[in-house]
C-alpha positions in Angstrom: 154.2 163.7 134.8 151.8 166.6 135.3 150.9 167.0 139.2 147.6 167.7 140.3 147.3 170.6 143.4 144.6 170.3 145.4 145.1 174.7 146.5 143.9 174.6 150.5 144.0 177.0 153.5 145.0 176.4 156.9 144.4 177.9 160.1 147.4 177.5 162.8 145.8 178.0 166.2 148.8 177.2 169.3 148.0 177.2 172.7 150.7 175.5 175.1 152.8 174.5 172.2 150.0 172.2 170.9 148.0 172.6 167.7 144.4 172.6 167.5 143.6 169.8 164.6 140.5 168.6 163.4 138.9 165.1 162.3 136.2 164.4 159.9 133.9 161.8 160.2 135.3 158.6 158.3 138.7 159.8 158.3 141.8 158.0 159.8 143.7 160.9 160.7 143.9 164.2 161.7 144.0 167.6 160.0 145.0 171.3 160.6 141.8 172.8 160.0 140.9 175.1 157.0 139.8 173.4 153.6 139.6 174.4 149.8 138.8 178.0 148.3 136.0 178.5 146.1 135.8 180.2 142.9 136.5 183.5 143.3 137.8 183.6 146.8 141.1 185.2 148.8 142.7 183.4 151.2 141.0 185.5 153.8 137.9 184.9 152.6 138.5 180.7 152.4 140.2 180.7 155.7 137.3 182.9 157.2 134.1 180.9 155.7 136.2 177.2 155.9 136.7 177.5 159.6 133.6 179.2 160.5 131.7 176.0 158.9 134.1 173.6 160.8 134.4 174.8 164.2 132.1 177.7 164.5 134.0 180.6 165.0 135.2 184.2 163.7 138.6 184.5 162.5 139.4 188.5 162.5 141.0 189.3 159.5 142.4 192.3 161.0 144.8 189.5 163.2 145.4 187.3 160.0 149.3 186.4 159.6 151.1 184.7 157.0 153.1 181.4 158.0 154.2 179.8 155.1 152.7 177.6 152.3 153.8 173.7 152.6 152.8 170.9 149.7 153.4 167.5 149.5 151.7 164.3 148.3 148.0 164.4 149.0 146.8 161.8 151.7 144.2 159.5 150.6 144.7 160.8 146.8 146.5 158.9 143.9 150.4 159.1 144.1 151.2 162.7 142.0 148.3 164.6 143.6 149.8 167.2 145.5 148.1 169.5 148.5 149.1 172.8 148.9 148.6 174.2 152.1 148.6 178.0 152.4 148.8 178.4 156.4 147.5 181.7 158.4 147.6 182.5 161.8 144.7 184.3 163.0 142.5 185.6 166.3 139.0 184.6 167.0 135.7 185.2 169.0 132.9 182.7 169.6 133.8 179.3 171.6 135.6 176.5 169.5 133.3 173.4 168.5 133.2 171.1 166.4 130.4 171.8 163.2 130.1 169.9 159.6 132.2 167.2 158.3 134.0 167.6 161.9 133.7 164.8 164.0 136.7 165.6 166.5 139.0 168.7 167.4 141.9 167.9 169.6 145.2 169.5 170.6 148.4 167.6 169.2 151.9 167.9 170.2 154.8 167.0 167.9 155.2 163.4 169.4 151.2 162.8 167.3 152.9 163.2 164.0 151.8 159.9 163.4 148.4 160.8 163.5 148.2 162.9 160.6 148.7 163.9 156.8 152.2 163.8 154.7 151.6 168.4 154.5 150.8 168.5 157.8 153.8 166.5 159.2 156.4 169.1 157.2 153.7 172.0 158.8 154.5 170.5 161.9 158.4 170.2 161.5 158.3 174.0 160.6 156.7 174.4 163.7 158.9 172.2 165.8 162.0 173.9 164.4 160.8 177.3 165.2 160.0 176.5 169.1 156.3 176.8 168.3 154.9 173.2 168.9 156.5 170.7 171.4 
């Protein structure tokens, strides 16, 4: 069976051991923000424009730092669509807030894994087992 990829980037923002994650209006649950590349674009470009859109800041790409790239079964999608989440650490200026599709930014711990996607769950485990996120 061929698999579909939806190709994504992801920004991983800790404070406190918590991640910041996003929610778009009409969804059920919550997201690491970033989003899909357009034609054309690097992951520093993606990242950069995707969360400048969503939460309305700068990510310097000077600070950007590879984390790893996580795919699983899509959430929402047709069983055999996979998402694969390319995931960047990065600093920003500007003040966080919430812009777009984004109805809701929040901090989650580990214990919120319920709350969100099939990738973001093993994103979170990677996290969890490297002390980042309690």
């Amino acid at each position: 069976m061929e698999h579909k990829i939806i190709d994504k980037l992801a920004w991983i923002e800790l404070k406190n051991k918590s991640i910041l994650s996003t929610k778009s209006y009409g969804k059920d649950k919550y997201y690491i923000p970033g989003g899909k590349r357009e034609s054309g674009e690097t992951d520093e470009q993606a990242l950069i424009r995707e969360i400048s859109e969503e939460l309305s800041v700068t990510i310097d790409p000077k600070t950007l730092h590879y984390i790893g790239t996580f795919e699983a079964q899509a959430h929402g999608h047709a069983e055999g669509i996979l998402v694969k989440m390319t995931c960047y650490s990065g600093e920003y200026s500007g003040e966080l807030k919430t812009n777009s599709e984004i109805e809701e930014m929040k901090w989650l711990h580990y214990s919120d894994k319920d709350k969100i996607s099939e990738v973001d769950q093993i994103i979170f485990d990677s996290l969890h087992e490297n002390n980042l996120l309690d």
